[in-house]
Short mmCIF file of C-alpha atoms in Angstrom, two decimals:
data_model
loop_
_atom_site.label_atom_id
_atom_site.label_comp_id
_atom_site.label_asym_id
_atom_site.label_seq_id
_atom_site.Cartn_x
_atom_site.Cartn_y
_atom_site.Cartn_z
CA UNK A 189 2.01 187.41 124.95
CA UNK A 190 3.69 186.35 121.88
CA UNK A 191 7.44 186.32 120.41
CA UNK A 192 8.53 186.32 117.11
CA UNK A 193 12.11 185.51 117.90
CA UNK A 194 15.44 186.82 116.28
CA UNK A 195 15.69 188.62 113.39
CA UNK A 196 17.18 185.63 110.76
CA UNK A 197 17.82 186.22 107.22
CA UNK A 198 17.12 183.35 105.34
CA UNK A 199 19.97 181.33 103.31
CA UNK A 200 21.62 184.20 101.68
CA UNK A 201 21.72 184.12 97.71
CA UNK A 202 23.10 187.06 96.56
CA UNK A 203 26.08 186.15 95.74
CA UNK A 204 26.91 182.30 95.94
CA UNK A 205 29.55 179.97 94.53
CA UNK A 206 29.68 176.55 95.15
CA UNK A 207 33.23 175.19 96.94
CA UNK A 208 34.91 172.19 94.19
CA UNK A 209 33.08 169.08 94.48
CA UNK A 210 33.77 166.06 92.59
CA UNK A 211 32.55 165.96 89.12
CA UNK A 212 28.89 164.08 88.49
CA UNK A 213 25.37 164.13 89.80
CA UNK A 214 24.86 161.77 92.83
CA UNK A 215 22.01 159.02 92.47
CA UNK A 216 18.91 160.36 93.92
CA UNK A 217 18.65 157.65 96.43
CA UNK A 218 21.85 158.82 98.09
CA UNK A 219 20.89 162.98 98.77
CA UNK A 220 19.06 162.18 101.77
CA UNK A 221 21.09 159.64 104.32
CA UNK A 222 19.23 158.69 107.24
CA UNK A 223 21.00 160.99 110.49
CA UNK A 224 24.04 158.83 111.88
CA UNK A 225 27.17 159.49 113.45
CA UNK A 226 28.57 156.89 112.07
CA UNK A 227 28.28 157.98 108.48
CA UNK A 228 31.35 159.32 107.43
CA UNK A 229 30.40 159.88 104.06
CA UNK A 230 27.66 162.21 105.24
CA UNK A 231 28.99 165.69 104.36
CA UNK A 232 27.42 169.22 104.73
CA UNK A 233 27.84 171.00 101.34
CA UNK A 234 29.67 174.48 101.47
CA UNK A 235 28.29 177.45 99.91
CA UNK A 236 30.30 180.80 99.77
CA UNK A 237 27.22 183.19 100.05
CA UNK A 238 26.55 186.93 101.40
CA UNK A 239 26.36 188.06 104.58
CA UNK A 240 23.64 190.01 105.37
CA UNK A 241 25.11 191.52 108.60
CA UNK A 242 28.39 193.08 107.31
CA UNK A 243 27.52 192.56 103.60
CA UNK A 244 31.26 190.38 103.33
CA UNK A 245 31.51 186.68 102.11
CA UNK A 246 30.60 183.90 104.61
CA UNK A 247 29.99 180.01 104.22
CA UNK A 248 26.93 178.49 104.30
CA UNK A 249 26.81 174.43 104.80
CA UNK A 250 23.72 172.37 103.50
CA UNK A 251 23.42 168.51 104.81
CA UNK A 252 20.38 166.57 103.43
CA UNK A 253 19.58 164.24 105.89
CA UNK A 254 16.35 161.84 106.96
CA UNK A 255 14.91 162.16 110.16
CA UNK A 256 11.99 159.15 111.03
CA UNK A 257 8.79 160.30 111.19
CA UNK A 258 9.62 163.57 109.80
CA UNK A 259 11.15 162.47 106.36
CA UNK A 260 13.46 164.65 104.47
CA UNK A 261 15.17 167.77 105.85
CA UNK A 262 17.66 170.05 104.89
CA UNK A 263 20.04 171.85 107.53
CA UNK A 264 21.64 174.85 106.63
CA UNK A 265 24.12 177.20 108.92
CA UNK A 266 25.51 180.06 108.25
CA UNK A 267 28.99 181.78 109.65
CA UNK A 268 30.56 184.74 108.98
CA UNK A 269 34.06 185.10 109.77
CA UNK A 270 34.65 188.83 109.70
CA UNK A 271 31.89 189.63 111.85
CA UNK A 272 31.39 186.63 113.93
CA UNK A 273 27.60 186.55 112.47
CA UNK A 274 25.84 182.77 112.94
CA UNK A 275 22.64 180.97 112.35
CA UNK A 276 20.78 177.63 111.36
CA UNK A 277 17.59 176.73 110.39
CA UNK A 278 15.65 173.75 109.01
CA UNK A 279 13.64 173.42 106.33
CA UNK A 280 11.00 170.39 105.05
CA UNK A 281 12.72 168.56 101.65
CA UNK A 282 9.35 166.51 102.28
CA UNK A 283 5.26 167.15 100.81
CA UNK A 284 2.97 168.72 103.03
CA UNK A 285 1.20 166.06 105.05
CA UNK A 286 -2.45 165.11 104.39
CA UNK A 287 -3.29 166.14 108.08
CA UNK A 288 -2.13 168.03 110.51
CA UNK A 289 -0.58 167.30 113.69
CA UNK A 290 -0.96 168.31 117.41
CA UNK A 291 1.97 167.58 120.18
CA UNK A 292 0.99 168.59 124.00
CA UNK A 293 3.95 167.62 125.98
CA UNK A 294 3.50 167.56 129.71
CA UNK A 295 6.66 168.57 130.92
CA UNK A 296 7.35 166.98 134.41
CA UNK A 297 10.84 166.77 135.26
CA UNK A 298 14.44 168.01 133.58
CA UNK A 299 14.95 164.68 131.60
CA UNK A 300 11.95 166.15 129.33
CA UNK A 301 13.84 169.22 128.81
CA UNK A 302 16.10 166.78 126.47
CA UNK A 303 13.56 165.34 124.17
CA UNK A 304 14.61 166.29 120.64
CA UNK A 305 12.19 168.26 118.99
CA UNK A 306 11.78 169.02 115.15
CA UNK A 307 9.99 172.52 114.52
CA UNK A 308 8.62 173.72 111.39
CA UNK A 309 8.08 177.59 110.13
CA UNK A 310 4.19 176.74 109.74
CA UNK A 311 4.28 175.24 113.74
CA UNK A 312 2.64 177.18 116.79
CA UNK A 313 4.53 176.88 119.94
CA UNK A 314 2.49 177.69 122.94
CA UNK A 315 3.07 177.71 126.71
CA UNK A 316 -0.69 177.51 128.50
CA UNK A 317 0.38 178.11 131.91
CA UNK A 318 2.23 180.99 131.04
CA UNK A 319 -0.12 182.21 128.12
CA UNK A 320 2.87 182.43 126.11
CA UNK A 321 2.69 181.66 122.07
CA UNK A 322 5.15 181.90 119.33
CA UNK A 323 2.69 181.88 115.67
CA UNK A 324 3.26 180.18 112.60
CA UNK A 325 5.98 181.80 110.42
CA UNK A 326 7.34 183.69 112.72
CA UNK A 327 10.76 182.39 113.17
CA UNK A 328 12.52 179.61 111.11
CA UNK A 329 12.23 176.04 111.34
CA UNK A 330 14.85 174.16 114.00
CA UNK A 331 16.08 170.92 115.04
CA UNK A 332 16.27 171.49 118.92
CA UNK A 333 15.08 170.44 122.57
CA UNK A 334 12.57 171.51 124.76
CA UNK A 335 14.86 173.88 126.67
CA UNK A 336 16.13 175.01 123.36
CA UNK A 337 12.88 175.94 122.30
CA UNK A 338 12.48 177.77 125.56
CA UNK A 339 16.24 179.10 124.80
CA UNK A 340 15.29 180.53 121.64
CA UNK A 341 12.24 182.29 122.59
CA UNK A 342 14.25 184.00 125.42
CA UNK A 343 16.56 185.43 122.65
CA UNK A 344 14.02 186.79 120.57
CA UNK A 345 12.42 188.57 123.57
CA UNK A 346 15.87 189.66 124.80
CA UNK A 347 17.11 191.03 120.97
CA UNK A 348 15.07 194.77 121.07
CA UNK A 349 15.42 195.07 124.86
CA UNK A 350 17.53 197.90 124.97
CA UNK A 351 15.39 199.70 122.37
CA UNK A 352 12.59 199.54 124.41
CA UNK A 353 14.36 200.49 127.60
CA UNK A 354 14.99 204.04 125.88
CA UNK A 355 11.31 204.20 124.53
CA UNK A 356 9.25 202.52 126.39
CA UNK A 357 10.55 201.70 129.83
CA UNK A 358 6.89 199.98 131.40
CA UNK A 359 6.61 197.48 128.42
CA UNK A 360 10.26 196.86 129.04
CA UNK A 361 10.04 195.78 132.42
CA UNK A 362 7.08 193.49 131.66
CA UNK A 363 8.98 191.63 129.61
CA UNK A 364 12.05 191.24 131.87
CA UNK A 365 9.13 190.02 134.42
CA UNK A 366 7.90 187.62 131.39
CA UNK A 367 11.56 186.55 130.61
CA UNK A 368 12.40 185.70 134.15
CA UNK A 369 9.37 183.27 134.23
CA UNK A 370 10.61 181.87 130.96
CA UNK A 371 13.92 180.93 132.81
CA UNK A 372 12.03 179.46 135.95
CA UNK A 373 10.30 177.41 133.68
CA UNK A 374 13.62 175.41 132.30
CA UNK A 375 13.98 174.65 136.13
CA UNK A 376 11.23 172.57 135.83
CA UNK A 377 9.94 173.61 139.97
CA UNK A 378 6.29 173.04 138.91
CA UNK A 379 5.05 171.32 135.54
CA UNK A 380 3.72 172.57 132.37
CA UNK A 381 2.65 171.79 129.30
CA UNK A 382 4.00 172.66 125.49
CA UNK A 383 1.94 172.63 122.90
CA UNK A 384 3.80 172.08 118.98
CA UNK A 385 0.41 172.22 116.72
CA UNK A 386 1.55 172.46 113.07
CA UNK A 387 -1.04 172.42 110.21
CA UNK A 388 1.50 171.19 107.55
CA UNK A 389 1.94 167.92 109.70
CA UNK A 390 6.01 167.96 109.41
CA UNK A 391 6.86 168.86 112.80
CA UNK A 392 7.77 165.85 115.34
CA UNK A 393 8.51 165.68 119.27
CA UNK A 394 10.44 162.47 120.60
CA UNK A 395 8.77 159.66 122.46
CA UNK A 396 12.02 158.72 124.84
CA UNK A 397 10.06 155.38 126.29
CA UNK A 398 9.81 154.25 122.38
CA UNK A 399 8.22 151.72 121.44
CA UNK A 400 6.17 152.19 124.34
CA UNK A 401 3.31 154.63 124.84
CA UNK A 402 4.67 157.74 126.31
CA UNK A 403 1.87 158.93 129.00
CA UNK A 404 3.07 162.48 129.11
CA UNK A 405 2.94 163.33 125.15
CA UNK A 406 -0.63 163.50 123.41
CA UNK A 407 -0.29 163.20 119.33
CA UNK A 408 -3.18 164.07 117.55
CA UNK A 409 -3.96 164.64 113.45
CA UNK A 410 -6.46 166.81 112.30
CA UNK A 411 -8.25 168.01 109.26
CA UNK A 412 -6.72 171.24 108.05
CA UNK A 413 -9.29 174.27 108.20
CA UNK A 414 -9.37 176.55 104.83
CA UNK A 415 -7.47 179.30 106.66
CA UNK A 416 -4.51 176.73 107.04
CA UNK A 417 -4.90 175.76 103.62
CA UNK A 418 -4.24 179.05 102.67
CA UNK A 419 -1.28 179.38 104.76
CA UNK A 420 0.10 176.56 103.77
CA UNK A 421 -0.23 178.37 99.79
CA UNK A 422 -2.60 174.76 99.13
CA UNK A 423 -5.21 175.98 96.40
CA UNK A 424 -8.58 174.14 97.48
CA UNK A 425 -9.76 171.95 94.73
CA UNK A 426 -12.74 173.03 92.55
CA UNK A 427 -16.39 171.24 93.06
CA UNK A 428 -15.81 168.84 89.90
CA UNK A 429 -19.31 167.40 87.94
CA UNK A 430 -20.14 163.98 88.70
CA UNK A 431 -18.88 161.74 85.98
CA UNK A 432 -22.19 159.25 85.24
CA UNK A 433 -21.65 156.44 87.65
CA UNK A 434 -18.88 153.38 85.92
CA UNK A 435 -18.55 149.88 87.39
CA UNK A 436 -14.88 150.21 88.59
CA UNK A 437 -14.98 146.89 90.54
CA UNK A 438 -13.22 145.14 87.07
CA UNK A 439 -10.93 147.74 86.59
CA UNK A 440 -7.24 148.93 87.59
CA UNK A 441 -7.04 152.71 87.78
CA UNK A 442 -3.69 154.91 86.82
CA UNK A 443 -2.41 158.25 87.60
CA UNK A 444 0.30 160.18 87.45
CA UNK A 445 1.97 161.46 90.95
CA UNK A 446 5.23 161.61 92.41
CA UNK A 447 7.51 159.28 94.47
CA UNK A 448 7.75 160.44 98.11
CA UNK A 449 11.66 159.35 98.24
CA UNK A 450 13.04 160.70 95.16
CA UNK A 451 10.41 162.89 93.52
CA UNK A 452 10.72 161.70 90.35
CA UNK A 453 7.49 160.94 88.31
CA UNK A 454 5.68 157.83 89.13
CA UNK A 455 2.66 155.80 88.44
CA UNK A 456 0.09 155.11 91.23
CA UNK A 457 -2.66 152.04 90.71
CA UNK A 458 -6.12 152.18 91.97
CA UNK A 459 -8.34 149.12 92.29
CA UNK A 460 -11.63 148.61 94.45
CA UNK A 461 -11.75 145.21 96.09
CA UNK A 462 -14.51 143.29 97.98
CA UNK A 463 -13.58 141.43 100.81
CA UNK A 464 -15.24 138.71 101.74
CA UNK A 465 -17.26 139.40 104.69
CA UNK A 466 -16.46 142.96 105.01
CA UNK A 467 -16.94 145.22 103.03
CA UNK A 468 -15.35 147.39 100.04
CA UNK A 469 -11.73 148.44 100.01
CA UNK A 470 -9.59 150.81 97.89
CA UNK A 471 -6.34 149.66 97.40
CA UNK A 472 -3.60 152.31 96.33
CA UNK A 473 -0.10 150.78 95.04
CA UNK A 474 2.98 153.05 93.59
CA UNK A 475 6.01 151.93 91.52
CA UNK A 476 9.22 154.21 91.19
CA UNK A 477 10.82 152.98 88.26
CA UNK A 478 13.98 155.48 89.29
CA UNK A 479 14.98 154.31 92.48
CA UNK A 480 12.92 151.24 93.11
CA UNK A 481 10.49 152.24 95.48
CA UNK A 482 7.57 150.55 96.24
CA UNK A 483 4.37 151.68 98.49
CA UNK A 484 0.95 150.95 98.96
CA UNK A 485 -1.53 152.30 100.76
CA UNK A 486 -5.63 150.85 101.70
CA UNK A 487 -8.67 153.11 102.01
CA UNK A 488 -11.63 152.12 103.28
CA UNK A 489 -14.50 152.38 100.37
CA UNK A 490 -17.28 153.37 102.44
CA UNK A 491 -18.36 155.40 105.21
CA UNK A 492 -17.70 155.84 108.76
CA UNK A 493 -19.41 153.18 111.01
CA UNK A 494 -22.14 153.88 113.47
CA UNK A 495 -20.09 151.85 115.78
CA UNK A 496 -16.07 151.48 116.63
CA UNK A 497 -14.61 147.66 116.71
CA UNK A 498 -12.33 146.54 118.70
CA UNK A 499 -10.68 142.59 117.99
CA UNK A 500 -8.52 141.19 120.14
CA UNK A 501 -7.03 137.91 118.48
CA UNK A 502 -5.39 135.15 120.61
CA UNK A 503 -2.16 134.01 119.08
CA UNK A 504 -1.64 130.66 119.44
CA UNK A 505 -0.11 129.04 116.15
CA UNK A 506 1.90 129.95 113.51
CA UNK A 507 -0.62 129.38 111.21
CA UNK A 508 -2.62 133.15 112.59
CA UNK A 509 0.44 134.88 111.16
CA UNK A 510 -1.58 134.24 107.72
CA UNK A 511 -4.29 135.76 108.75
CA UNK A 512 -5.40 138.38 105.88
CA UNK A 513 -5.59 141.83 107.90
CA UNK A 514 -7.08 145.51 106.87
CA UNK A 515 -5.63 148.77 109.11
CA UNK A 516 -7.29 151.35 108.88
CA UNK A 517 -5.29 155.07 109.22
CA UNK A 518 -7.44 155.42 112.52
CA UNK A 519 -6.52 151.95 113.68
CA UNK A 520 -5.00 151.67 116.77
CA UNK A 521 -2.62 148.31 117.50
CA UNK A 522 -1.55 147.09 120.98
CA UNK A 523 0.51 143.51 122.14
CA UNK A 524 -0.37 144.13 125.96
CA UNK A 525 2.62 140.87 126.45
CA UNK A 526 5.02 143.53 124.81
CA UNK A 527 3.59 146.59 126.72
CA UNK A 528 3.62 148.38 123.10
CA UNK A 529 0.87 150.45 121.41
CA UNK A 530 0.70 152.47 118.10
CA UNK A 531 -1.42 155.14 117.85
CA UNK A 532 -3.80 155.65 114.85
CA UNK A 533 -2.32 157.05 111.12
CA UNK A 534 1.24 155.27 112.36
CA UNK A 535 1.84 153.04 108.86
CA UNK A 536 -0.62 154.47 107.22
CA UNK A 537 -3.82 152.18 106.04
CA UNK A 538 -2.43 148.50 105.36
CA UNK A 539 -4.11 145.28 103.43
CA UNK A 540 -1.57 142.81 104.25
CA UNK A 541 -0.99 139.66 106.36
CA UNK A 542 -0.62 139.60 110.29
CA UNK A 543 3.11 138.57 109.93
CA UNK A 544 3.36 141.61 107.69
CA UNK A 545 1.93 143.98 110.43
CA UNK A 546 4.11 142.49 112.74
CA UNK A 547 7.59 143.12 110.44
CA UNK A 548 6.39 146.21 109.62
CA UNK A 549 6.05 147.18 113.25
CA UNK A 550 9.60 146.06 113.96
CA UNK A 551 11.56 147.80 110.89
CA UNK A 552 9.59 150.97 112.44
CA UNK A 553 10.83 150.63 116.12
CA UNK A 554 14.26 149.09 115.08
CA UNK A 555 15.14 151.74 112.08
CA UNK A 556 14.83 154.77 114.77
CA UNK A 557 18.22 156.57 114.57
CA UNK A 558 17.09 158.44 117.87
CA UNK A 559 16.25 155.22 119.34
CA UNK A 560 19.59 153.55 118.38
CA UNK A 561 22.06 156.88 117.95
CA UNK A 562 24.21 159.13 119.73
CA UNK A 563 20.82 160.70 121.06
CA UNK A 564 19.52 157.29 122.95
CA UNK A 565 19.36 156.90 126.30
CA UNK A 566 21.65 154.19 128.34
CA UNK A 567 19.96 150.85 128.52
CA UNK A 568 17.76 151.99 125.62
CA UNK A 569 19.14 150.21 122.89
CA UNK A 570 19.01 146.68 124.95
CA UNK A 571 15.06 147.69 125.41
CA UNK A 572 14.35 147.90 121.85
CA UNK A 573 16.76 144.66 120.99
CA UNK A 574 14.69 142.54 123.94
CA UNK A 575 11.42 143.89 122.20
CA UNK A 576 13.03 143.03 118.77
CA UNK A 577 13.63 139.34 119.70
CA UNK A 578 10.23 139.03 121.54
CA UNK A 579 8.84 140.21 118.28
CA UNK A 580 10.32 137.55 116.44
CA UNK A 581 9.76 134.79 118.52
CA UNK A 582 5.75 135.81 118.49
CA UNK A 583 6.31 135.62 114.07
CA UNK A 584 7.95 132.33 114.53
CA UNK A 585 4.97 130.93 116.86
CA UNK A 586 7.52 130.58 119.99
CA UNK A 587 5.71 133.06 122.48
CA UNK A 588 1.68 133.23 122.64
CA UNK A 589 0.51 136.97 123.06
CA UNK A 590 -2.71 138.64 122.20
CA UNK A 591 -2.87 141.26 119.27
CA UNK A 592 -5.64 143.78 119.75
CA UNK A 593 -7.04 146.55 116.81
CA UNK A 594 -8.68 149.32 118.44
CA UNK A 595 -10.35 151.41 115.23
CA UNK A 596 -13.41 154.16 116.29
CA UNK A 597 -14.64 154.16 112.90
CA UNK A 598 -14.74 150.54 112.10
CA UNK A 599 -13.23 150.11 108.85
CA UNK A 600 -10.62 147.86 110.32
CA UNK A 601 -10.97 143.62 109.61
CA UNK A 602 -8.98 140.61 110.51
CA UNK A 603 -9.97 137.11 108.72
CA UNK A 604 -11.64 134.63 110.78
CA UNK A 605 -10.61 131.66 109.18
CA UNK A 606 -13.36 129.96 110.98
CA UNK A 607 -16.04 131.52 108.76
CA UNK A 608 -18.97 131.81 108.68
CA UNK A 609 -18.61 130.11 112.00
CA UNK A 610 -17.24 131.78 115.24
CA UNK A 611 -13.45 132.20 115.91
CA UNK A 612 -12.46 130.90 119.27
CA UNK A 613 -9.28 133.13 119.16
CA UNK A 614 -10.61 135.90 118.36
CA UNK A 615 -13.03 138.39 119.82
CA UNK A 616 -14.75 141.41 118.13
CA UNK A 617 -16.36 143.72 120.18
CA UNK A 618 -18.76 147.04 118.53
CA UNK A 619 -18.70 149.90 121.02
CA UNK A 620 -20.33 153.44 121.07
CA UNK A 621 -17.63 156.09 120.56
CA UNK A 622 -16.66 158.76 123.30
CA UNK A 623 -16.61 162.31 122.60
CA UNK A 624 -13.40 162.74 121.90
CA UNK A 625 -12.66 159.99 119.67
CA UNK A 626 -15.72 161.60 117.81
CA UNK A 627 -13.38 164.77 117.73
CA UNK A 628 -10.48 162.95 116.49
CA UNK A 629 -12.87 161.91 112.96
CA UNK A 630 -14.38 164.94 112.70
CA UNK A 631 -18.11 163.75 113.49
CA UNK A 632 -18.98 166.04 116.34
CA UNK A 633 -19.25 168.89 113.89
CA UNK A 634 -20.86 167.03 111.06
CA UNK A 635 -24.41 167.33 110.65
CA UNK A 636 -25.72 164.84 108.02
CA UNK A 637 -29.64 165.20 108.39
CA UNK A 638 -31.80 168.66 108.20
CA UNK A 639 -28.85 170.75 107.08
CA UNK A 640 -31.36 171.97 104.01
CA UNK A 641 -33.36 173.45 106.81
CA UNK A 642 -30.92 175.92 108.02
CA UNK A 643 -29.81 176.96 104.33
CA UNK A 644 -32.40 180.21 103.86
CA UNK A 645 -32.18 181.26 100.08
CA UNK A 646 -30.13 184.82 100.32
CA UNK A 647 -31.63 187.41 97.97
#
């Protein structure tokens, strides 16, 4: 059974005036605030626009706000005071994702009913148990929890009720039976499972036990299909001829993109680097010269290996924290002293120092509004400050722990400074790849030898 929820007009533009505002552009570095209560100078823009219920004025407010892991949003609601007509919705102020993502939530007791919970329009909600599934586009994106998700659905099953009552009074009663279940289900008596799988890659579900692995929440990033392209409105890219073959190794390579904070025009540089005892790298670095920002990103220049790695390093000195170190986007990281993990495509693909890694790790986990806001649990925020200062201590050399990379398709390297002779603090280990973690790279439907057999000239 699916739902396609309440009937919402989008943000009405008919008719629209904007209320007085004081005079002058803001920077572009100040639209989107990172999500704080504290923030006073955080303010929803007010719109005068249409409404589409009793066709009189209303007043729509916009608030452009950052949300971790998620990027950019913009919330909009919608109230009209002659009819008592209301609604919100979110919408992505961010690019579509390179992959997209997968959240199954096992939902085992009421305090998961809470989780915040950040749903696109392209996202597909679906209830296995109950073989329940709300598609893609079929209602507006929302900033919510699990039970409002549930909530939502409910209402959108509940809106033509009536109607079908007078029309169709055995469908109507099926769906009271379905609704009832629905309700049982924010109970919580048995568990179940929600699945959020959303090909654009914008939609998020909160990990309370942050910046530990949550056990009951499965995140997984896939290659879009062409259907989803297509849904998405992404034109695939044409076959291009193969340029004859250039020595790039001596060479910086430019193009022209766009900033991922500000959107204003940028430059990206390309350069392919051989490191020693490894193997070739592409390294990706972008300058904006509007608001400052700086990112760079490392690809791995060749192909996937026939074997994961896994090194576990022993930190011991504070000499390791100069270690050179390549991540991988399928590079898992865990400090087993710290009880943390992060997955793989968390940071994106790296070429930095350990110390780096290890700062980078702790602006992540210490930068979380829902971590550190009005939305954190109690004790929570002394968690994350005791993991903070544990993290420090291990970049200072005060506390020995062990720092392990997990990457299936071993494109992942951390210098032994010992070369070419054996590191006794660190261990690398090649191992044969499960099943799954095929999956997960896209290998267990890649066939790379005989394919010409099973192309048959068509006539």
């Amino acid at each position: 059974m699916s739902a396609s929820g309440a009937v919402e007009p989008g943000p009405p533009g008919a008719a629209a005036a904007l209320s007085p505002a004081p005079t002058g552009p803001p920077s572009a570095g100040h639209l989107f605030r990172p999500i704080s209560a504290e923030d006073e100078e955080q303010q929803p823009t007010e719109i005068e626009s249409l409404c589409m219920n009793c066709y009189s004025n209303g007043m729509t407010r916009l608030l452009l706000t950052k949300i971790p892991f998620f990027k950019e949003i913009i919330v909009s609601s919608f109230s009209c005071e002659h009819c008592g007509w209301s609604n919100t919705e979110i919408q992505s102020a961010g690019r579509i994702q390179d992959q997209g993502v997968r959240y199954a939530l096992s939902v085992r007791g009421l305090e998961d009913m809470n989780r915040e919970v950040v749903k696109t329009d392209s996202a597909t909600t679906r209830i296995p148990e109950l073989d329940f599934e709300i598609p893609a586009f079929s209602q507006k994106g929302a900033l919510t929890t699990v039970e409002g998700l549930i909530n939502r659905a409910i209402s959108g099953l509940e809106q033509d009720q009536p109607e079908r009552r007078a029309k169709e009074e055995a469908i109507a009663e099926r769906i009271d039976e379905f609704i009832i279940k629905l309700k049982e289900l924010k109970k919580v008596a048995s568990p179940f499972t929600l699945i959020i799988d959303d090909p654009s890659g914008n939609s998020f579900v909160e990990n309370p036990h942050a910046p530990r692995k949550d056990d009951a929440l499965v995140i997984t990033h896939y290659n879009r299909t062409l259907q989803q392209e297509e849904m998405l409105g992404l034109q695939a890219e044409a076959p291009e001829e193969k340029p004859e073959e250039e020595d790039l190794r001596n060479e910086v390579l430019q193009f022209n993109t766009n900033c991922p904070e500000c959107n204003a025009p940028a430059q990206t540089n390309m350069k392919l680097v051989q490191i020693p005892h490894f193997k070739e790298v592409i390294i990706m670095a972008t300058n904006c010269e509007n608001c400052g920002h700086r990112t760079n990103e490392v690809k791995s220049g060749g192909a996937v290996e026939p074997l994961g790695t896994k090194i576990t390093l022993c930190i011991t000195d504070p000499s390791d924290m100069t270690r050179d170190l390549l991540k991988s986007e399928t590079c898992s990281v865990e400090i087993p002293e710290l009880e943390f993990e992060m997955g793989m495509a968390v940071l994106g693909g790296k070429f930095t120092t350990l110390e780096g890694l290890l700062k980078d790790i702790r602006e992540l986990v210490t930068k979380n509004p829902f971590t550190f806001g009005d939305s954190s649990s109690p004790g929570q925020s002394e968690k994350l400050q005791e993991f903070s200062q544990k993290l420090d201590q291990i970049i200072e050399g005060n506390m020995k722990a062990h720092f392990i990379m997990n990457d299936p398709a071993g494109n992942s390297y951390l210098q032994n400074v010992y070369a070419p002779e054996e590191d006794p603090e660190m261990k690398v280990e090649r191992y044969k790849r499960t099943f799954d973690q095929n999956e997960e790279l896209g290998l267990n439907d890649m066939k790379t030898e005989g394919y010409e057999a099973g192309l048959a000239p068509q006539r």
